[in-house]
mmCIF file of C-alpha atoms in Angstrom:
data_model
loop_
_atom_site.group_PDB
_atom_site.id
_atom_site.type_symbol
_atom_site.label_atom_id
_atom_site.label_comp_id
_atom_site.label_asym_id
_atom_site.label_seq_id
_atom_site.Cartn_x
_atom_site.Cartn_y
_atom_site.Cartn_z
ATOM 1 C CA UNK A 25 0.000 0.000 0.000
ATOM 2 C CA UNK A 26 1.012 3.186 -0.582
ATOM 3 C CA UNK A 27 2.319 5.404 2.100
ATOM 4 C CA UNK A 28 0.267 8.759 2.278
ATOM 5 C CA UNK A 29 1.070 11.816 0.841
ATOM 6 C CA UNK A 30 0.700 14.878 3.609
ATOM 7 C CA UNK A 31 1.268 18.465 2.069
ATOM 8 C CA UNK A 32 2.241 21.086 3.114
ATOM 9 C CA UNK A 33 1.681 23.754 1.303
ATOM 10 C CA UNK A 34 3.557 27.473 0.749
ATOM 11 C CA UNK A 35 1.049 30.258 -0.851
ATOM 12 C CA UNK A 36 -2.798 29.296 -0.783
ATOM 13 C CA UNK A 37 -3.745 31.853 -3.146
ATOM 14 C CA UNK A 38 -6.059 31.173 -6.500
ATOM 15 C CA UNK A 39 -3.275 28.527 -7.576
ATOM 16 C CA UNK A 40 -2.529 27.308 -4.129
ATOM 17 C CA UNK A 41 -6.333 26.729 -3.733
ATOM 18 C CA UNK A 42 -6.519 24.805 -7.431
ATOM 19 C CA UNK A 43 -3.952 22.306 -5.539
ATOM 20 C CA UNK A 44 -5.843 21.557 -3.314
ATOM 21 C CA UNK A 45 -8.859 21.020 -4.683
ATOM 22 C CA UNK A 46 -6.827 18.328 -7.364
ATOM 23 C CA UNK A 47 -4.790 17.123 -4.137
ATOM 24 C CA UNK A 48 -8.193 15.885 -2.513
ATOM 25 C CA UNK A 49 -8.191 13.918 -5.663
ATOM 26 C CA UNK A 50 -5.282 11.793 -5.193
ATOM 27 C CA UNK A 51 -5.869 8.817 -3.488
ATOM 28 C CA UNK A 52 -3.614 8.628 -0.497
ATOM 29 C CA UNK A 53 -2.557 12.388 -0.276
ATOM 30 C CA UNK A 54 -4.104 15.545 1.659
ATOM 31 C CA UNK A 55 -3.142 18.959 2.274
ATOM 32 C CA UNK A 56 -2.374 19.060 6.292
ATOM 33 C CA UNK A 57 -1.296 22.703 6.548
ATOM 34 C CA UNK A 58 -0.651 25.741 4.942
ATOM 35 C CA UNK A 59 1.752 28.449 5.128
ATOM 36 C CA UNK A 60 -0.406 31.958 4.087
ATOM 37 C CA UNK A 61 0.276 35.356 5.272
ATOM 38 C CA UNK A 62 -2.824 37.006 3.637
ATOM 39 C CA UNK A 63 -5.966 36.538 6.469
ATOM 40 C CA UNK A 64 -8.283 36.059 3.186
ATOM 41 C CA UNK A 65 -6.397 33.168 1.628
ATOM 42 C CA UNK A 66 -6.011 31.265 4.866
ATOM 43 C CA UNK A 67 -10.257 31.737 4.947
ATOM 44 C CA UNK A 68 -10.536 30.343 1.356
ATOM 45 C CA UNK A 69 -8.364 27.117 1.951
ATOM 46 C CA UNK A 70 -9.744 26.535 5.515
ATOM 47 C CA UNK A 71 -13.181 26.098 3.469
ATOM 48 C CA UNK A 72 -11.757 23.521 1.365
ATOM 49 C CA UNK A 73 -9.591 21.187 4.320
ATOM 50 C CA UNK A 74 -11.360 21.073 7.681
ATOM 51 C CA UNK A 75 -9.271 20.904 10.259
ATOM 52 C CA UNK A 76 -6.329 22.554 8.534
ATOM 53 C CA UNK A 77 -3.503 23.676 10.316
ATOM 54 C CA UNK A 78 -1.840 27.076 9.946
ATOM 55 C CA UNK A 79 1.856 28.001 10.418
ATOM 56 C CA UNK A 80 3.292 31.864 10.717
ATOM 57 C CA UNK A 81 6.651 30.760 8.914
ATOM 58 C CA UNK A 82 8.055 28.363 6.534
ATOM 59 C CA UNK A 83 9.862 26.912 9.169
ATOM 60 C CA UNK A 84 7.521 26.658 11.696
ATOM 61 C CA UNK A 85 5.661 24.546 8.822
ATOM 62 C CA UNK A 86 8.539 22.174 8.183
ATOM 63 C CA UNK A 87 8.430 21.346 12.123
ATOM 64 C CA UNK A 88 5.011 19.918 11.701
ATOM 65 C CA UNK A 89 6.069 15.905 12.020
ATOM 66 C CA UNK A 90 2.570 15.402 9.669
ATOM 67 C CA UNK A 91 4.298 17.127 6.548
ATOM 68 C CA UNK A 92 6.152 14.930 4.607
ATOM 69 C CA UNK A 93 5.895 16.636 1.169
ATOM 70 C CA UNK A 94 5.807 20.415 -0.202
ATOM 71 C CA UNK A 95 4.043 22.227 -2.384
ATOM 72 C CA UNK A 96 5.756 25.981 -3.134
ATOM 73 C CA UNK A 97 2.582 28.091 -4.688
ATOM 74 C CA UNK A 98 3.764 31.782 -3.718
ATOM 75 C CA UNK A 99 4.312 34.686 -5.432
ATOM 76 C CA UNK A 100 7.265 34.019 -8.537
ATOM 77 C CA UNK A 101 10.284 36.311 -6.913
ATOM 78 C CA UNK A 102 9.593 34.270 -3.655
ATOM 79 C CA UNK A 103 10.347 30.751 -4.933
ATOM 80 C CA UNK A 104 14.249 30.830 -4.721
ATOM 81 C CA UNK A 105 14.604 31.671 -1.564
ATOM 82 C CA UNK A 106 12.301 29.455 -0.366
ATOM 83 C CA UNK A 107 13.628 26.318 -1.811
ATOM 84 C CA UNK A 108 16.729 27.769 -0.166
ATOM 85 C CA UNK A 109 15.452 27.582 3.345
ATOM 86 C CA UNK A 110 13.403 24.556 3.364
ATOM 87 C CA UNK A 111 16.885 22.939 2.244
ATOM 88 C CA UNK A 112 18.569 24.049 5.009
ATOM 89 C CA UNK A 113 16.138 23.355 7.012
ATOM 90 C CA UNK A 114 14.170 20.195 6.209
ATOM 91 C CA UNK A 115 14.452 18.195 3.292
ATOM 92 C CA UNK A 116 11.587 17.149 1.648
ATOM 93 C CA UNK A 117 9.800 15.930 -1.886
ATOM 94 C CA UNK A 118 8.825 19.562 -3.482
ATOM 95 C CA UNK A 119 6.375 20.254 -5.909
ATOM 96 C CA UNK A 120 7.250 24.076 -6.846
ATOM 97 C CA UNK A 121 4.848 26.341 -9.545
ATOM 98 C CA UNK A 122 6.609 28.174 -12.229
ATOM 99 C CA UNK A 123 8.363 30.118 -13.089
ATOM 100 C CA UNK A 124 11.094 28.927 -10.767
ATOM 101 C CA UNK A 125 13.050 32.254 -10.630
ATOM 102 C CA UNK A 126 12.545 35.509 -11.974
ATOM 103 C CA UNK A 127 15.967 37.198 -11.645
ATOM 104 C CA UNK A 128 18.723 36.324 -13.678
ATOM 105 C CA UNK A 129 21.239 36.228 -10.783
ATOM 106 C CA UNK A 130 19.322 33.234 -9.506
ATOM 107 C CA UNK A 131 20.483 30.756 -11.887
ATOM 108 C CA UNK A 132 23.500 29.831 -10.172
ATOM 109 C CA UNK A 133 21.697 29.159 -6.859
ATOM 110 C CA UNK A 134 19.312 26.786 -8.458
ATOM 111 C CA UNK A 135 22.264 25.317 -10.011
ATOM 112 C CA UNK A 136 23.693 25.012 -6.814
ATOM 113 C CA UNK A 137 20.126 23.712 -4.962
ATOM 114 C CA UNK A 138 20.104 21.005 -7.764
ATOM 115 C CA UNK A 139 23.571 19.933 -7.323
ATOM 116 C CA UNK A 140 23.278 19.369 -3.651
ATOM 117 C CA UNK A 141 19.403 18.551 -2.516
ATOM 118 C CA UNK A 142 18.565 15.331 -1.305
ATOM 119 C CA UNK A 143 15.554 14.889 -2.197
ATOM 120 C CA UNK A 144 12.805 15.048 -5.473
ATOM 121 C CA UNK A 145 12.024 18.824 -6.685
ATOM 122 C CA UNK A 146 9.601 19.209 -9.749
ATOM 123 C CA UNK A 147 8.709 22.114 -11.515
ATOM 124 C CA UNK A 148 4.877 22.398 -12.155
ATOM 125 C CA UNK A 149 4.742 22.558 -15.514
ATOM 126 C CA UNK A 150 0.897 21.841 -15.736
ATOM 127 C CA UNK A 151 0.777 22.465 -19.690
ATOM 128 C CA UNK A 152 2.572 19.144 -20.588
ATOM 129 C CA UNK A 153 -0.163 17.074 -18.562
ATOM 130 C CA UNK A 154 -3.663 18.801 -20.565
ATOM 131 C CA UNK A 155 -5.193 16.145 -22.398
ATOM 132 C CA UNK A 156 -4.680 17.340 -25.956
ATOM 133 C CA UNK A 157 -1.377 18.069 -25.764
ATOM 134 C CA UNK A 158 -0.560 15.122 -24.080
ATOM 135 C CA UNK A 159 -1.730 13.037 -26.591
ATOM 136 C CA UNK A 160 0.020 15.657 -29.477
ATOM 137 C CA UNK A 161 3.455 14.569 -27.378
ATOM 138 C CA UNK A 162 2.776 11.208 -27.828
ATOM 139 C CA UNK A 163 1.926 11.145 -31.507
ATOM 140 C CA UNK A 164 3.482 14.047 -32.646
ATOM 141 C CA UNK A 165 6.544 11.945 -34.066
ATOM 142 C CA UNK A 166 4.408 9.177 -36.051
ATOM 143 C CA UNK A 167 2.335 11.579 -37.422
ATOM 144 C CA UNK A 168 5.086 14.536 -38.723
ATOM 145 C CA UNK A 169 8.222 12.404 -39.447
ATOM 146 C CA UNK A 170 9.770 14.164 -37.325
ATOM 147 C CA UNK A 171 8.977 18.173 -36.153
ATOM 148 C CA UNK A 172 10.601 21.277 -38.103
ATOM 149 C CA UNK A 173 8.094 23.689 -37.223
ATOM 150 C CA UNK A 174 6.543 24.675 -33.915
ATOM 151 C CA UNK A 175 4.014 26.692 -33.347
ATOM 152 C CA UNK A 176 2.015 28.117 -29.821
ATOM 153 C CA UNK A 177 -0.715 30.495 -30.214
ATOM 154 C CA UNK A 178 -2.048 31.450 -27.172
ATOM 155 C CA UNK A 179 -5.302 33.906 -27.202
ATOM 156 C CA UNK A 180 -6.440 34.456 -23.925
ATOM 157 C CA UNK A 181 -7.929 36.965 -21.205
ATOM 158 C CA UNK A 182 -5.600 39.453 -19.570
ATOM 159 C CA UNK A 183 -3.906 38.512 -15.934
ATOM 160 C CA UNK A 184 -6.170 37.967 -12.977
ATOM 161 C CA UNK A 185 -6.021 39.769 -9.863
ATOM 162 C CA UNK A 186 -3.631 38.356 -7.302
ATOM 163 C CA UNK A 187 -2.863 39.147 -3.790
ATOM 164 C CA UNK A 188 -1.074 42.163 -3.361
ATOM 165 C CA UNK A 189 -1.398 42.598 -7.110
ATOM 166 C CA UNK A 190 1.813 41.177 -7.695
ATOM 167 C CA UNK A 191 1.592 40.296 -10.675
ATOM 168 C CA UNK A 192 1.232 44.110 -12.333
ATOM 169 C CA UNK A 193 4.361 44.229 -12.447
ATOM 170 C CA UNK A 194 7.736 42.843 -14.591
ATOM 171 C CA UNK A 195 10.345 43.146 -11.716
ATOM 172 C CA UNK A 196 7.787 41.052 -9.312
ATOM 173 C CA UNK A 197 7.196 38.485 -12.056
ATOM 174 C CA UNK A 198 10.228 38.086 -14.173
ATOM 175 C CA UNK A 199 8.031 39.939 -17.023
ATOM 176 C CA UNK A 200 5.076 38.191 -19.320
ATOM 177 C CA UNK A 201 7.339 36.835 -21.320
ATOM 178 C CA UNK A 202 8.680 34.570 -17.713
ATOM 179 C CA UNK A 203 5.859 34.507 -16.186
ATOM 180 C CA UNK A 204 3.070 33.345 -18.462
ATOM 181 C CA UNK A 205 5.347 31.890 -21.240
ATOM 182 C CA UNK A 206 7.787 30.064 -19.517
ATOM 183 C CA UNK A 207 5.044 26.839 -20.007
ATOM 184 C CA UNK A 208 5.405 27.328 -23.510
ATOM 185 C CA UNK A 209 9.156 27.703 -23.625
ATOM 186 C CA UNK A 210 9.068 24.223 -21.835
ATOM 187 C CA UNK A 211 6.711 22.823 -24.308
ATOM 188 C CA UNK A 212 9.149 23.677 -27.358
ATOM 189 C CA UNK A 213 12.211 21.525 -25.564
ATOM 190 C CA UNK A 214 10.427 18.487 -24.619
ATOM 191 C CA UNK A 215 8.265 18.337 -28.123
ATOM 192 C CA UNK A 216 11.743 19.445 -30.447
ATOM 193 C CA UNK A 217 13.536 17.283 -27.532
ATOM 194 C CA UNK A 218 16.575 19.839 -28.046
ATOM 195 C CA UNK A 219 17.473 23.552 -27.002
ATOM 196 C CA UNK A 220 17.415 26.575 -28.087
ATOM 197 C CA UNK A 221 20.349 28.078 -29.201
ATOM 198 C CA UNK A 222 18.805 31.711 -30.855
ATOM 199 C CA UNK A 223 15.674 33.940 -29.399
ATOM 200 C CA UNK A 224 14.298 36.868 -31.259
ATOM 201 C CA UNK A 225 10.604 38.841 -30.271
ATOM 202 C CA UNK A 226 8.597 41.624 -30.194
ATOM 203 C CA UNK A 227 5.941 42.710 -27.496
ATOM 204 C CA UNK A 228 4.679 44.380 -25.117
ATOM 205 C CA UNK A 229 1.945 46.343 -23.625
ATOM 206 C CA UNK A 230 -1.046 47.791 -25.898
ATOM 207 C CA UNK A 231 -4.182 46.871 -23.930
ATOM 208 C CA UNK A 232 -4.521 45.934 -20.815
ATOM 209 C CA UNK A 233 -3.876 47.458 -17.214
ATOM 210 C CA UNK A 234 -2.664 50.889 -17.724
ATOM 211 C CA UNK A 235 -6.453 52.605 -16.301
ATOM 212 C CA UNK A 236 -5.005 50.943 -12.935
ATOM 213 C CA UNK A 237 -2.670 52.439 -10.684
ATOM 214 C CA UNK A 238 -1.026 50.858 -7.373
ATOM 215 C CA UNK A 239 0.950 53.126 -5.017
ATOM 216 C CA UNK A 240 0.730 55.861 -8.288
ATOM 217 C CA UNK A 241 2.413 53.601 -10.531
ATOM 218 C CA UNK A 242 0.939 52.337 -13.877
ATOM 219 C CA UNK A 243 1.312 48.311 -13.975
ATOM 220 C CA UNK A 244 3.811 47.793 -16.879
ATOM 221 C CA UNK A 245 3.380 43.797 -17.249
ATOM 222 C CA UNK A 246 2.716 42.837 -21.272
ATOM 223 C CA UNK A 247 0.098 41.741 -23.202
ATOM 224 C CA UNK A 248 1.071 40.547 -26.377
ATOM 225 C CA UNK A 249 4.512 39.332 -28.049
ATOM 226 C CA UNK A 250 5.664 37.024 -30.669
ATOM 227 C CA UNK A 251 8.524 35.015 -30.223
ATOM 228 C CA UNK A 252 10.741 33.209 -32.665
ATOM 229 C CA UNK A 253 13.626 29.875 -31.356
ATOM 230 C CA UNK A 254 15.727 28.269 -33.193
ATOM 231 C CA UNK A 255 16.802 25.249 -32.369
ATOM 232 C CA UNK A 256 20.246 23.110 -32.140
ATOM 233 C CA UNK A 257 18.715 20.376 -34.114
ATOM 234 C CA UNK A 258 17.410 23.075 -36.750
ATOM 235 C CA UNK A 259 13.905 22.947 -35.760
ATOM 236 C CA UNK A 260 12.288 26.053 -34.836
ATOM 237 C CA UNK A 261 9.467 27.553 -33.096
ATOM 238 C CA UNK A 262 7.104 30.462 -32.782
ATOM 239 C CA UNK A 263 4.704 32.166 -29.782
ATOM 240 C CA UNK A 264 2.026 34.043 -30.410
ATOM 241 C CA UNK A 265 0.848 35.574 -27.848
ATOM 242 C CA UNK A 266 -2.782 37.430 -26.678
ATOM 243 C CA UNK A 267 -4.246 38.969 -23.333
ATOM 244 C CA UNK A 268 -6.813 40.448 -25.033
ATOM 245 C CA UNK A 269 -8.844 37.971 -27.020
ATOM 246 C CA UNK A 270 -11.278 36.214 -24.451
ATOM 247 C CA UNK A 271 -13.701 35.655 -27.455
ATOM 248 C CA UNK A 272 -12.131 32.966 -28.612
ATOM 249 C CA UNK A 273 -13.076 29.504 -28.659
ATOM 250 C CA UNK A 274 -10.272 27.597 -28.034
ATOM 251 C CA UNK A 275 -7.402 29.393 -26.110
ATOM 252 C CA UNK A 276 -4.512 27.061 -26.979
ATOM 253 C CA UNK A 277 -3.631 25.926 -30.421
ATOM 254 C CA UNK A 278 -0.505 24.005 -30.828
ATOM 255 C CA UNK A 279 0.546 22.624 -34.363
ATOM 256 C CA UNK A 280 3.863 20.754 -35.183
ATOM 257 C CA UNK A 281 4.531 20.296 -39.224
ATOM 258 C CA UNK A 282 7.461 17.807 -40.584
ATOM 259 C CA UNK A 283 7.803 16.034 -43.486
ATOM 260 C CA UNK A 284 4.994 14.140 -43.346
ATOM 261 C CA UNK A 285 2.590 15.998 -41.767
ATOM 262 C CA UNK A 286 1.213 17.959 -39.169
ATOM 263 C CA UNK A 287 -0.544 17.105 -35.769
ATOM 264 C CA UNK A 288 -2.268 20.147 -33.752
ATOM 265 C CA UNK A 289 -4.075 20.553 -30.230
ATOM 266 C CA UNK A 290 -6.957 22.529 -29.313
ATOM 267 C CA UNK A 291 -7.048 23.333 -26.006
ATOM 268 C CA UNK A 292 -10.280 25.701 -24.616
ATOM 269 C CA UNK A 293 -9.744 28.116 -21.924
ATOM 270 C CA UNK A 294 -11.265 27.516 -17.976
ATOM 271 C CA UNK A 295 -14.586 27.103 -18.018
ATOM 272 C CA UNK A 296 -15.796 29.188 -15.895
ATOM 273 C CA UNK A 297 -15.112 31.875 -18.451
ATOM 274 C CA UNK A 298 -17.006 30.378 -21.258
ATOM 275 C CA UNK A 299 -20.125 32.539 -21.713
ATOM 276 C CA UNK A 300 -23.182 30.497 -21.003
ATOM 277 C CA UNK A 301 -25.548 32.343 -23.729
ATOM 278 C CA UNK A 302 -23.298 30.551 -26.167
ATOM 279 C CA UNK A 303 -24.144 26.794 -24.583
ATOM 280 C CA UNK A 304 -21.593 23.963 -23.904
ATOM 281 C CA UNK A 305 -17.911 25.038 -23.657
ATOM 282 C CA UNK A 306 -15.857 23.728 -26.428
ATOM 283 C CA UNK A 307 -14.337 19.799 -26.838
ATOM 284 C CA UNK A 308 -10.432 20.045 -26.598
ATOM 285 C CA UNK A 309 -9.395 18.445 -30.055
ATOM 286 C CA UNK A 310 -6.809 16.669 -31.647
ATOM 287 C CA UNK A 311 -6.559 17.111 -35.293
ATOM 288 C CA UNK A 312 -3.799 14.832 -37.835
ATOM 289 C CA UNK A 313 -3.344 15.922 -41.261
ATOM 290 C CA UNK A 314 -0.813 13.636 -43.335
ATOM 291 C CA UNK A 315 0.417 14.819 -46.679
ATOM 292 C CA UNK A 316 -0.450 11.963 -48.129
ATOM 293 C CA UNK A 317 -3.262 10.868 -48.030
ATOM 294 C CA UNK A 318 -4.094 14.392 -47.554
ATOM 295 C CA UNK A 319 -6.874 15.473 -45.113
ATOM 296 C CA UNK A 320 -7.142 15.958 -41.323
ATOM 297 C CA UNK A 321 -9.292 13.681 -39.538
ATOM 298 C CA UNK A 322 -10.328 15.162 -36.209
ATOM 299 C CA UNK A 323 -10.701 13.635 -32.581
ATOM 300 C CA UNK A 324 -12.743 15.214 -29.536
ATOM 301 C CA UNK A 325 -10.482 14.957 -26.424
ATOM 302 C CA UNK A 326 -13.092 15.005 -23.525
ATOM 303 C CA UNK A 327 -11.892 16.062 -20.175
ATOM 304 C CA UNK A 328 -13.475 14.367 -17.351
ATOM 305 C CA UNK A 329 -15.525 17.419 -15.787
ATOM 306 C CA UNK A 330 -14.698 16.478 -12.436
ATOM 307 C CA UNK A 331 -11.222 17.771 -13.449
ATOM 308 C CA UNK A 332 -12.657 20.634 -15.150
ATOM 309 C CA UNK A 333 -14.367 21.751 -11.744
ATOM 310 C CA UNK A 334 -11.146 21.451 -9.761
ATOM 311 C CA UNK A 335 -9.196 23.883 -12.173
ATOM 312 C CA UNK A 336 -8.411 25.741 -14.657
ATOM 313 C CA UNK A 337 -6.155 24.519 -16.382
ATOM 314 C CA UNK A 338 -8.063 21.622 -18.487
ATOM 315 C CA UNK A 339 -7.470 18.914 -15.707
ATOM 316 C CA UNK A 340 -3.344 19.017 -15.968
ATOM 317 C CA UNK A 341 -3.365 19.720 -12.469
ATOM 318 C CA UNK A 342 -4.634 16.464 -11.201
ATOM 319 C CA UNK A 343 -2.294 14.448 -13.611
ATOM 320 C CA UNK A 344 0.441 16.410 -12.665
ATOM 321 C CA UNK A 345 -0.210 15.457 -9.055
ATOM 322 C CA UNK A 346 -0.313 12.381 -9.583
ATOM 323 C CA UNK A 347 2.991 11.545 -10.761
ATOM 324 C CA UNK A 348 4.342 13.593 -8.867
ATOM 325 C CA UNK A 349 3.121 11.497 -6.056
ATOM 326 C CA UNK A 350 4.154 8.502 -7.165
ATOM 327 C CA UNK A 351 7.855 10.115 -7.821
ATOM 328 C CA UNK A 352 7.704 10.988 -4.440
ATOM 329 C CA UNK A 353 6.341 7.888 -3.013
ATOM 330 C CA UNK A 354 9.114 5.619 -4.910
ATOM 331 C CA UNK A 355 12.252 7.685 -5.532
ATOM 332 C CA UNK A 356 11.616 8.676 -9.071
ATOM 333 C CA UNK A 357 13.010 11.138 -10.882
ATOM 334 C CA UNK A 358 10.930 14.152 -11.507
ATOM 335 C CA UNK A 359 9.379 14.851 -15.379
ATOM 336 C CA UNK A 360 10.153 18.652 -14.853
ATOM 337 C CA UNK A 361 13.755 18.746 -13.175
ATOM 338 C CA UNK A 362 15.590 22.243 -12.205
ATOM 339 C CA UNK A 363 17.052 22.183 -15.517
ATOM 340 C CA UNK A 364 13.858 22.012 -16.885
ATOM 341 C CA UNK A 365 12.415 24.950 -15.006
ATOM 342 C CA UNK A 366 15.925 27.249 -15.851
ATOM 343 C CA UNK A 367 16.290 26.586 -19.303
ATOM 344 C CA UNK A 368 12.603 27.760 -19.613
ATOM 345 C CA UNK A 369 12.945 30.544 -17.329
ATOM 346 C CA UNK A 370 16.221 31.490 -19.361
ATOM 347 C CA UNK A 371 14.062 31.538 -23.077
ATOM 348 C CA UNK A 372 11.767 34.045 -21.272
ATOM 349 C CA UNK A 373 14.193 36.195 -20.458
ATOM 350 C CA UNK A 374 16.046 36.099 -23.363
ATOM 351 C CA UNK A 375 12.449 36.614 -25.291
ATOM 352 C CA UNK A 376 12.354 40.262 -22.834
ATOM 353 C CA UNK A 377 15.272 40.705 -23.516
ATOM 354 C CA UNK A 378 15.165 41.009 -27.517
ATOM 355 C CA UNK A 379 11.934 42.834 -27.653
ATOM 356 C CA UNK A 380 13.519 44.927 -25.407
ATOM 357 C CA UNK A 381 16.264 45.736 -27.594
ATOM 358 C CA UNK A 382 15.329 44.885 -30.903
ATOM 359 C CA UNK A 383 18.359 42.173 -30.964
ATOM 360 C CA UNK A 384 18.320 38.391 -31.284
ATOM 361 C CA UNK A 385 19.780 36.674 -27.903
ATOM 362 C CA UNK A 386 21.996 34.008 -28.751
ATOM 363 C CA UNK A 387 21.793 30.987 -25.819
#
């Protein structure tokens, strides 16, 4: 039988309280206690775990004997130091959100971290775990001949409100480009299974956010960018970005072309957003069109809706728990390693970096 799975988790905000909900999921895991600082957040997640237990510090929360597993859900400039201090201070299986630093300077610590911690870290990388892009990984080869082109579009609704409003701003989040895209940056390695070696963009901030003003400043996160990567194998991929098109009706489309053909994912956005005059939300998709015979044939990817309630993020959350559980339950290796999370942190900067400067960043 499997030993249970008792979290402990670090930030219970609007993606703290998603883990849970997909935590009480898991068969043989809970959430056992929380560290929060914001009064309203600890409310929220003490409606979803009776009898939770609060802590006033990290480290008062690695004390608790029950914890035996982490999950790091705080704000993005928070995460390194963090991972620092629960390694000094208690080693144990970590599940941490993205992006897994923000400033530059960090990569050399999480170098470090990975080089000497004893135990599993993963970096939640929910995109690779939604149904239709799960099954584009897994038949993306067959059905291309192998990938040459890559292509994300991503048309979605602007940023949510967080606590504090953190998220306004680039220097708090590592910019849009970290932030938001670093799931996408992720997505191009494992699908072209090689990195980047050239970044070039454009974007920035057009729509959204600048009526608001915190402490007189003017929020100066973006809203829209492309991105072009090349890759070391010669594949290469694009981003298209959008934090202004809500309308649409699928917010993810993914399409990888080779010399045989091309295999694409449609992935809706959370359903909670879908307007109801309109009816049922949209079917995630997977669509395969060989060159010969030419013609796509088309396959509805249904998401079990009891997934779609706990989250928004098309029921990757739950998967993603549940690997990780058994990683941490056995010894396994983690699907998103440190390397993993830096290298994709590292294409978002470099992607702020060119549209910054109007100059491809070499890698």
């Amino acid at each position: 039988m499997n030993s249970p799975l008792r979290y402990g988790i670090i930030g219970c905000g609007m993606m703290g309280q998603e883990h849970i909900r997909n935590i009480a999921l898991i068969d043989g895991a809970e959430v056992v206690a929380i560290y929060e600082p914001d009064p309203g957040m600890r409310d929220e997640a003490a409606k979803l775990v009776p009898g939770l237990r609060f802590a006033d510090s990290i480290a008062e929360l690695l004390a608790m004997d029950a914890v035996n597993a982490l999950l790091i859900a705080s704000p993005n400039f928070r995460h390194v130091e963090q991972l620092e201090e629960i390694a000094r201070l208690r080693a144990l299986p970590i599940l941490v959100e993205k992006p897994l630093y923000t400033d530059p300077e960090h990569a050399d610590r999480i170098a470090r971290l990975e080089a000497a911690y004893p135990q599993l870290i993963w970096v939640a990388m929910e995109y690779r775990y939604m149904p239709p892009i799960a099954a584009l990984l897994e038949q993306a080869d067959e059905a291309t001949g192998g990938i040459r082109m890559l292509t994300i579009r991503e048309h979605r609704f602007p940023f949510l409100e967080k606590v504090g409003d953190w998220n306004r701003f680039n220097h708090q989040t590592g910019g849009t480009l970290v932030e938001k895209c670093c799931h996408f940056f992720d997505l191009m390695r494992l699908v072209l299974k090689s990195d980047p070696v050239r970044v070039m963009a454009s974007g920035g901030q057009a729509v959204n956010h600048l009526d608001e003003r915190y402490d007189g400043k003017t929020p100066d996160i973006w809203d829209n960018a492309y991105v072009i990567v090349d890759f070391a194998n010669g594949a290469r991929a694009m981003l298209e970005l959008c934090m202004f098109a809500e309308g649409s009706r699928y917010q993810e489309e993914i399409s990888a072309v080779g010399p045989t053909g091309k295999i694409e994912a449609l992935v809706p956005g959370p359903g909670r957003f879908w307007p109801e005059h309109l009816g049922a939300p949209p079917v995630p998709k997977l669509i395969v069109s060989p060159r010969d015979p030419a013609g796509p044939r088309e396959l509805d990817i249904p998401v079990d809706p009891n997934l779609l309630e706990a989250g928004d993020h098309n029921g990757s959350t739950y998967y993603q728990h549940k690997y990780f559980a058994d990683a941490a339950r056995t010894g396994g290796r983690p699907h998103v390693s440190l390397s993993d999370g830096a290298w994709a942190v590292r294409m978002g900067l470099a992607a702020q970096q060119s549209a910054a400067t109007g100059q491809a960043v070499l890698l």
